[in-house]
Tab-separated table of C-alpha atoms in Angstrom:
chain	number	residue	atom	x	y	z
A	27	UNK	CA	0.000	0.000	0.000
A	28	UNK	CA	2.618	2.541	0.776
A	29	UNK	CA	4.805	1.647	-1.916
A	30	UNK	CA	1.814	2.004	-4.455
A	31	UNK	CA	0.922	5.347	-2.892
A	32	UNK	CA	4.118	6.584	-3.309
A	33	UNK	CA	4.161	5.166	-7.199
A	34	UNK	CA	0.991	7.724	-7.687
A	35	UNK	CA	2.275	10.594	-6.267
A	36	UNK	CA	5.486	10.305	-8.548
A	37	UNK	CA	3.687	9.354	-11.333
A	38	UNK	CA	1.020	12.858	-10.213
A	39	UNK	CA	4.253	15.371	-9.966
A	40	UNK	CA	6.122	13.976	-13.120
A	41	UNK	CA	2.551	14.689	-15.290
A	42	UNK	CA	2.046	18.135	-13.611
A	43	UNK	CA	5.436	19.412	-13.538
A	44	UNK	CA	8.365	20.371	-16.306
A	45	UNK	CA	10.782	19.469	-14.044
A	46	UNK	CA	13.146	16.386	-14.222
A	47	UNK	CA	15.911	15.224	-12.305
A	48	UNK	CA	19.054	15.153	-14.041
A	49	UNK	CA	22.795	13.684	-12.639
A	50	UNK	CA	24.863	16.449	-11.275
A	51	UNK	CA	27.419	16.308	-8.116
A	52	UNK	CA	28.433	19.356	-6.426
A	53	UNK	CA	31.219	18.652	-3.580
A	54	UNK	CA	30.467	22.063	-1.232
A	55	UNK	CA	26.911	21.329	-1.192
A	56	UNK	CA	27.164	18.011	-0.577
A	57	UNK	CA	29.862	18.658	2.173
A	58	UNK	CA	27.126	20.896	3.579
A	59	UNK	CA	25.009	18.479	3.294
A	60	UNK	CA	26.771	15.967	5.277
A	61	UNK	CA	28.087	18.390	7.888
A	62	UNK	CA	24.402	19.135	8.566
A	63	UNK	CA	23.028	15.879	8.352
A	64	UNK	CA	25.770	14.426	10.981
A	65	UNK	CA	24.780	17.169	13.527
A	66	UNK	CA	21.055	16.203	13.622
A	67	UNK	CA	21.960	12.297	13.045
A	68	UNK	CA	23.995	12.693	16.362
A	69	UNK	CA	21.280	14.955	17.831
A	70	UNK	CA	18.842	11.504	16.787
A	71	UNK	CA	21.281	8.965	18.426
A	72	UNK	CA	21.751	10.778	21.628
A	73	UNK	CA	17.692	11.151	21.934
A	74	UNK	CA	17.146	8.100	21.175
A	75	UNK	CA	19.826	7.397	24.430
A	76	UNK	CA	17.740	9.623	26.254
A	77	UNK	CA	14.521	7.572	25.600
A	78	UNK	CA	15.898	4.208	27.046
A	79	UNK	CA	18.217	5.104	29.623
A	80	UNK	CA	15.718	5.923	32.681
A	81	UNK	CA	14.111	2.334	31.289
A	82	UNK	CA	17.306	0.583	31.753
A	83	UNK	CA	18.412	2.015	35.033
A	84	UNK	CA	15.038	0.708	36.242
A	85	UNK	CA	14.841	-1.888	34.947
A	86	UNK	CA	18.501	-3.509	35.890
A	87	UNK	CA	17.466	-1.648	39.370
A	88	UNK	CA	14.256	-2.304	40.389
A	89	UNK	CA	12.415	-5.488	38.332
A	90	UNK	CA	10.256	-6.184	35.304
A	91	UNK	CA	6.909	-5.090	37.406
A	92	UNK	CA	8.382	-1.495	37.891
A	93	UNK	CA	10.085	-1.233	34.201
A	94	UNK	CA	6.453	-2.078	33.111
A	95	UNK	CA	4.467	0.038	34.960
A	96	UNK	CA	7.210	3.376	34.103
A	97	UNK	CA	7.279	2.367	30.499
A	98	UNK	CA	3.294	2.020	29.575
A	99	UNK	CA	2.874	5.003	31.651
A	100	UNK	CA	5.052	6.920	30.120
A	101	UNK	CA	4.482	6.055	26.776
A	102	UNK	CA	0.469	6.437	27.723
A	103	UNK	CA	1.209	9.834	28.103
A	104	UNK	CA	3.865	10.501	25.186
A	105	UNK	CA	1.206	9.477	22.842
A	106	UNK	CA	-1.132	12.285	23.990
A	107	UNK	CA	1.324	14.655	23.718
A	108	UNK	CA	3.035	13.871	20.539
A	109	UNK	CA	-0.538	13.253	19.234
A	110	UNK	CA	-0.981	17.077	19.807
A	111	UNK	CA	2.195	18.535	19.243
A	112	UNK	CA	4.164	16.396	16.636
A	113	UNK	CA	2.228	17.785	13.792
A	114	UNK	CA	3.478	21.057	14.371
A	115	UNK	CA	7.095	20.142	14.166
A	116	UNK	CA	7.971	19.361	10.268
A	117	UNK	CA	5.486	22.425	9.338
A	118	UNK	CA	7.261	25.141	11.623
A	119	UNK	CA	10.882	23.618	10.268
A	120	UNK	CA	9.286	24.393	7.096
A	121	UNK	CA	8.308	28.104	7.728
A	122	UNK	CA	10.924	29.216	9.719
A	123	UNK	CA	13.773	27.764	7.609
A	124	UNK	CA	12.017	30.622	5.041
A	125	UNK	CA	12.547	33.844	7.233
A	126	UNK	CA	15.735	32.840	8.373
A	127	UNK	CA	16.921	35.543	7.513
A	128	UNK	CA	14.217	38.282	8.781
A	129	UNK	CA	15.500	37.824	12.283
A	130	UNK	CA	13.056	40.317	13.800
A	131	UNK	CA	10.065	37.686	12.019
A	132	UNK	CA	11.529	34.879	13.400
A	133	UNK	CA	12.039	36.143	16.909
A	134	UNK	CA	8.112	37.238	16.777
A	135	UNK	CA	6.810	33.404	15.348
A	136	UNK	CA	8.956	31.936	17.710
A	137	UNK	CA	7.783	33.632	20.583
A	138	UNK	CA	4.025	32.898	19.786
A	139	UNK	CA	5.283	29.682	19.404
A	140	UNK	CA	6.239	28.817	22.473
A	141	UNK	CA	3.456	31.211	24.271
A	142	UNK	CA	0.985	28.785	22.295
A	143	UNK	CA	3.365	25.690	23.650
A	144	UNK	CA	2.384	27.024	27.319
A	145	UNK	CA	-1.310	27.565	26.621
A	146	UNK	CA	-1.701	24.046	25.440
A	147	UNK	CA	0.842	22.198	27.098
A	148	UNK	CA	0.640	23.544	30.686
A	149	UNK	CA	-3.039	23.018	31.538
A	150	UNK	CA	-3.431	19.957	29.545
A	151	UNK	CA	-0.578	18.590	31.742
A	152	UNK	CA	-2.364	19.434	35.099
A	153	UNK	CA	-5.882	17.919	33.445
A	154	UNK	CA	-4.012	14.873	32.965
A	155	UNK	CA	-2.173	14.847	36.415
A	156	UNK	CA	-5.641	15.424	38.397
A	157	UNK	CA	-7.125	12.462	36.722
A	158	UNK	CA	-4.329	10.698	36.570
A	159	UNK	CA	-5.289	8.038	39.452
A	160	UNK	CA	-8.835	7.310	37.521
A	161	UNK	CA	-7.229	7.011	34.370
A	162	UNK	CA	-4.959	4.535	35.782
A	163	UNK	CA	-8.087	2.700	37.298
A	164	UNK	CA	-10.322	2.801	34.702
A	165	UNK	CA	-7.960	2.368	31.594
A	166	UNK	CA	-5.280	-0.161	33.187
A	167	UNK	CA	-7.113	-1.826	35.681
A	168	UNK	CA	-6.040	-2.851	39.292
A	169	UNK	CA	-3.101	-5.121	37.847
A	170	UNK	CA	-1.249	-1.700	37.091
A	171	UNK	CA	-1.243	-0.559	40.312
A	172	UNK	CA	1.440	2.573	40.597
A	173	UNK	CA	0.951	3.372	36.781
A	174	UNK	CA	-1.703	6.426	37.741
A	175	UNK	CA	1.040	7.901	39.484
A	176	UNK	CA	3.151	7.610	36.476
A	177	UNK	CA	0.718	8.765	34.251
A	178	UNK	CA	0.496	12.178	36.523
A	179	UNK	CA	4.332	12.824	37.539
A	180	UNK	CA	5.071	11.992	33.634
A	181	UNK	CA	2.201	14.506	32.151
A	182	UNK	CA	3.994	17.177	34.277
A	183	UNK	CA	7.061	16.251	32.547
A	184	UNK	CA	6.084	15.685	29.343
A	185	UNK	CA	4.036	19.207	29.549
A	186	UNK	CA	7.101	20.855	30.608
A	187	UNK	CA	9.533	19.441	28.048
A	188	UNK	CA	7.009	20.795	25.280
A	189	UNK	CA	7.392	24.069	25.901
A	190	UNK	CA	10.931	23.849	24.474
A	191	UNK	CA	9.614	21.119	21.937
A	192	UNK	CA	10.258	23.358	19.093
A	193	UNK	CA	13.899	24.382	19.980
A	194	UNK	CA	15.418	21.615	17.703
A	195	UNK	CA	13.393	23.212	14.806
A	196	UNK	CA	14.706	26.610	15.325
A	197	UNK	CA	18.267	25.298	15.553
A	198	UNK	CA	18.148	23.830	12.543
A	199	UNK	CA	16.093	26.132	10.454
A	200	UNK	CA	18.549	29.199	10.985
A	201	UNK	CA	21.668	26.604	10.548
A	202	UNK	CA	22.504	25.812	13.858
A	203	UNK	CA	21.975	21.445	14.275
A	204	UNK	CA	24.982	21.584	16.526
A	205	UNK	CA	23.537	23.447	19.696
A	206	UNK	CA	20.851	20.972	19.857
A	207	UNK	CA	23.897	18.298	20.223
A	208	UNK	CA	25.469	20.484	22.836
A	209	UNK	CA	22.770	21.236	24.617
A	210	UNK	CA	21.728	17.367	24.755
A	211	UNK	CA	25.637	15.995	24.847
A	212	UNK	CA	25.934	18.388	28.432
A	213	UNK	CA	23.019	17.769	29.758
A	214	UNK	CA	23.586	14.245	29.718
A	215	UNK	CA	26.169	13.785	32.958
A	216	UNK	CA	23.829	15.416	35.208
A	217	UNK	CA	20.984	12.956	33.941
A	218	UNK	CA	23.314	9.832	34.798
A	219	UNK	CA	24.522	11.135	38.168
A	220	UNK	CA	20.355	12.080	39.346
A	221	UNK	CA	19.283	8.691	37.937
A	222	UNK	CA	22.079	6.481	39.451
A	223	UNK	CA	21.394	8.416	42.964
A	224	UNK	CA	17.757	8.801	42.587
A	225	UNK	CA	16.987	5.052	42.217
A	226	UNK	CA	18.505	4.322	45.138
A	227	UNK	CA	15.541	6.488	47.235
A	228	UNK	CA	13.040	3.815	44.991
A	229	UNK	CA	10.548	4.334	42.355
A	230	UNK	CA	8.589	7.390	43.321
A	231	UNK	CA	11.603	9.413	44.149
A	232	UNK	CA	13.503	8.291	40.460
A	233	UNK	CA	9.979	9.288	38.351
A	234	UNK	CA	9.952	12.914	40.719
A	235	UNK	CA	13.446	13.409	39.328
A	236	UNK	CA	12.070	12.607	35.931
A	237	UNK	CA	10.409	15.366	35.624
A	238	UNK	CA	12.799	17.956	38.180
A	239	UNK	CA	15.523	17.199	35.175
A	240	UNK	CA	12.696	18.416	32.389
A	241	UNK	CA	12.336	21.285	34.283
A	242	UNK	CA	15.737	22.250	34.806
A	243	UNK	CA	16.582	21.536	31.028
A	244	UNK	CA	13.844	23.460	29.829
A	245	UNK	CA	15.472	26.492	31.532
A	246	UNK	CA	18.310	25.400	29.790
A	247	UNK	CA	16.915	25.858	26.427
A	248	UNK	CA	14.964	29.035	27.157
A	249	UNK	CA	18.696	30.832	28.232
A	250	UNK	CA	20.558	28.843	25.275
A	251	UNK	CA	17.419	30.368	22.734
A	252	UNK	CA	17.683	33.912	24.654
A	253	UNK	CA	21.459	34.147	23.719
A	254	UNK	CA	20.580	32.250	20.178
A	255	UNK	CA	17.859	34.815	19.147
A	256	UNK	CA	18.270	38.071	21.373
A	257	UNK	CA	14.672	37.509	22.864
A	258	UNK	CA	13.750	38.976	26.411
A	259	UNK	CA	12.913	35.728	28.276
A	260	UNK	CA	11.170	37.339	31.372
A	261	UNK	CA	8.164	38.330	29.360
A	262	UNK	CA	7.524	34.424	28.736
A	263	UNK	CA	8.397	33.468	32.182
A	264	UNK	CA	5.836	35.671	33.312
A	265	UNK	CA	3.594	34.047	30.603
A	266	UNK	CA	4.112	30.589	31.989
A	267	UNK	CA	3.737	31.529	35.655
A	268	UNK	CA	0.445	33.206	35.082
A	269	UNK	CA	-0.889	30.070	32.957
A	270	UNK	CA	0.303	27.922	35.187
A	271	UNK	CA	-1.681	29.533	37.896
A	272	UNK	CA	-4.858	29.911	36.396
A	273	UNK	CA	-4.625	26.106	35.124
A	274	UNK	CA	-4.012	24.744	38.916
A	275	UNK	CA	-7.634	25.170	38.879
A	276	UNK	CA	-7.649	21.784	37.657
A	277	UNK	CA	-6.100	20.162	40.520
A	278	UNK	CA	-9.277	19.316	42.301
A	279	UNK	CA	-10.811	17.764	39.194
A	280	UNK	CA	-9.811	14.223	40.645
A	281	UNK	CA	-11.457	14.934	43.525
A	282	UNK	CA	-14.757	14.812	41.607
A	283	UNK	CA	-14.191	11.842	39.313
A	284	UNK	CA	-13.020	9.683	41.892
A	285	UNK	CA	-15.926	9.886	43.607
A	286	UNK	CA	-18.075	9.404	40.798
A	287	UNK	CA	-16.198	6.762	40.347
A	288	UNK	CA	-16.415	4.818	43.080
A	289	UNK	CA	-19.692	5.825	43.150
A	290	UNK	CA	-20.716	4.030	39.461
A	291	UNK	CA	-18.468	0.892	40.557
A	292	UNK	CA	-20.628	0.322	43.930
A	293	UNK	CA	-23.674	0.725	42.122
A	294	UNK	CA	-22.246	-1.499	39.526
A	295	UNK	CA	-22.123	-4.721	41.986
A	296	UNK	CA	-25.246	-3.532	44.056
């Protein structure tokens, strides 16, 4: 099926287009080329590191039961999330790699870019952690017990973590694939140090440092992007502190559903 599809559309844009491909080799471009396509294929491998390294520690630390419960919880959540936000990513590459150059334009998109991160990601994180127990219940049943706390502690870290979702984009699209690696490449001793002495306080303290590292690289990224792009970071600061507290008005959503809840189960085997 996918191979057919892609027959069509070749067949479609060489029948409504003058265009043809032709052999040519140009050795700066294609040293360009490579430069910039090892930067964000290192970027790639070091993520992917990132991915699988708090599911090995707890794994080799703690059991299969625990390594089960982090990993469908956490992937739970970075489904809705990337469900969401993903779309965004290859689209704003797109647009910004075309005002590179208008630095003044790309400051402004970027900024209501990440304000728009905030108004999304922030509350829909706290929605998620206030339910997160019921979800856990209702979704996973009793044999999952612990994964509703994962499902909470990780939507405030995956919530976090996209507000700077859309750094990597703006690296590359003005040019610059290696601070992504840099930024990633140094962050990476202090995640090995707070994982190796984190999982020795057990499973609730190693998922709370989870997300304390997404915090503290997010700040990261918002002072490597304020001496990238000139931007006053303050203003969005501000931004996120004031969404933040209007959204901890979900907090005592749980409250509610649990009770309903427990109410619709008792009535259930009445």
């Amino acid at each position: 099926g996918a191979v057919t599809g892609q027959a069509i559309q070749l067949i479609a844009v060489w029948r409504t287009h003058d265009w043809r491909p032709e052999w040519s080799f140009d050795q700066e471009v294609a040293r360009e080329m490579f430069k910039f396509g090892a930067w964000v294929g290192f970027s790639a491998l070091l993520g992917w590191f990132y991915l699988w390294a708090d599911s090995l520690i707890i794994g080799m630390q703690l059991g299969a039961y625990e390594l089960g419960v982090y990993r469908t919880g956490n992937q739970f959540v970075m489904m809705l999330f990337g469900v969401i936000f993903a779309p965004m990513l290859p689209v704003l590459y797109s647009h910004l790699s075309k005002i590179q150059t208008d630095r003044a334009r790309l400051n402004a998109t970027y900024e209501r870019v990440i304000k728009a991160s905030i108004v999304a990601a922030i509350p829909i994180s706290l929605v998620l952690f206030s339910v997160s127990s019921p979800i856990g219940a209702i979704i996973f049943g009793d044999q999952w017990r612990g994964i509703g706390f994962v499902i909470g502690v990780m939507s405030l870290t995956h919530g976090v973590a996209w507000i700077v979702g859309a750094n990597g984009e703006v690296y590359r699209s003005i040019g610059k694939p290696s601070y992504e690696l840099v930024v990633t490449a140094s962050s990476l001793p202090v995640y090995l140090l707070a994982y190796h002495y984190s999982i020795r306080g057990g499973f609730e303290m190693f998922v709370w440092t989870r997300f304390t590292l997404a915090v503290g690289a997010t700040f990261f990224h918002l002072f490597l992007i304020q001496r990238l792009l000139r931007i006053a970071i303050v203003p969005i600061l501000r931004f996120l502190a004031a969404i933040s507290m209007i959204s901890l008005v979900a907090l005592p959503i749980e409250n509610v559903i649990s009770a309903n809840v427990a109410d619709a189960v008792s009535q259930s085997f009445a």
